[in-house]
């Protein structure tokens, strides 16, 4: 785990907030289950592509019951642009039925209940808890959070759940809500996978990768 001091962690948070004052969830939704669906579709797909796909689906399905009843082939055709459409369509219908049968048609609001649903893992559950219920008990470790955590030196772990546990120990609990969004935005705009913009990075003075390479 990182050797950074808590004062330096606070500086990282403040620097990211200053760089990305508008950092929010980039998936479009208007109901809790619409976010559940959008999060499922975002697996190995860009949020931009998901947001272009969901309007047709959301206009077709107005309730969780609609998702449970929609013809699987029709659902597959609508979400086809998001990739892995057969698996995602199956999970969407199964999830809708599970919520109807086990949770009285209401999206549950605990980690344990959410990860019991088809197609919902811990990362997705963290997003749903935060965006729908305002509960920030963890950090959604996606490819951006994983990359940044490893490069900066916040975690040496490779598995998302282990990285999340390291980050939870590092960041103050009151900052978890912000960190979820800030890491995603920083990963999309600066700490990009192919050629990170290290020279202009707002947290490069804390970054293990940058500091080691700048000495070469």
Short mmCIF file of N, CA, C and O in Angstrom, two decimals, residues 4-5 19 26 34 85 98 120 133 141 192 211 215:
data_model
loop_
_atom_site.label_atom_id
_atom_site.label_comp_id
_atom_site.label_asym_id
_atom_site.label_seq_id
_atom_site.Cartn_x
_atom_site.Cartn_y
_atom_site.Cartn_z
N UNK A 4 2.31 7.34 1.01
CA UNK A 4 1.91 8.75 1.09
C UNK A 4 1.28 9.06 2.45
O UNK A 4 0.55 8.25 3.01
N UNK A 5 1.55 10.25 2.94
CA UNK A 5 0.96 10.70 4.19
C UNK A 5 -0.48 11.13 3.96
O UNK A 5 -0.87 11.45 2.85
N UNK A 19 -9.20 20.15 -10.67
CA UNK A 19 -9.04 19.84 -12.09
C UNK A 19 -10.36 19.41 -12.73
O UNK A 19 -10.61 19.69 -13.91
N UNK A 26 -21.40 9.69 -15.67
CA UNK A 26 -21.67 10.07 -17.07
C UNK A 26 -22.72 9.19 -17.75
O UNK A 26 -22.99 9.36 -18.93
N UNK A 34 -33.17 2.03 -14.43
CA UNK A 34 -32.49 2.48 -15.65
C UNK A 34 -30.98 2.55 -15.42
O UNK A 34 -30.20 2.21 -16.32
N UNK A 85 -24.14 -8.60 -26.22
CA UNK A 85 -25.57 -8.30 -26.08
C UNK A 85 -26.40 -9.50 -25.61
O UNK A 85 -27.41 -9.33 -24.93
N UNK A 98 -35.80 -10.96 -10.76
CA UNK A 98 -35.35 -11.12 -9.38
C UNK A 98 -35.82 -9.97 -8.51
O UNK A 98 -36.25 -10.18 -7.36
N UNK A 120 -24.80 -8.08 -11.71
CA UNK A 120 -24.33 -7.00 -10.84
C UNK A 120 -23.21 -7.51 -9.94
O UNK A 120 -23.41 -8.36 -9.08
N UNK A 133 -28.76 6.01 -4.30
CA UNK A 133 -29.09 6.13 -2.88
C UNK A 133 -28.17 7.06 -2.10
O UNK A 133 -28.38 7.28 -0.91
N UNK A 141 -13.97 0.25 -8.66
CA UNK A 141 -12.66 0.14 -9.30
C UNK A 141 -12.83 -0.37 -10.73
O UNK A 141 -12.95 -1.56 -10.98
N UNK A 192 -4.49 8.64 -19.24
CA UNK A 192 -5.04 7.75 -20.25
C UNK A 192 -4.11 6.55 -20.45
O UNK A 192 -2.91 6.64 -20.24
N UNK A 211 7.52 10.00 -10.92
CA UNK A 211 8.73 10.35 -10.21
C UNK A 211 9.89 9.41 -10.56
O UNK A 211 11.02 9.84 -10.72
N UNK A 215 13.42 10.58 -13.26
CA UNK A 215 14.82 10.49 -12.81
C UNK A 215 15.71 9.85 -13.86
O UNK A 215 16.94 9.90 -13.78
#
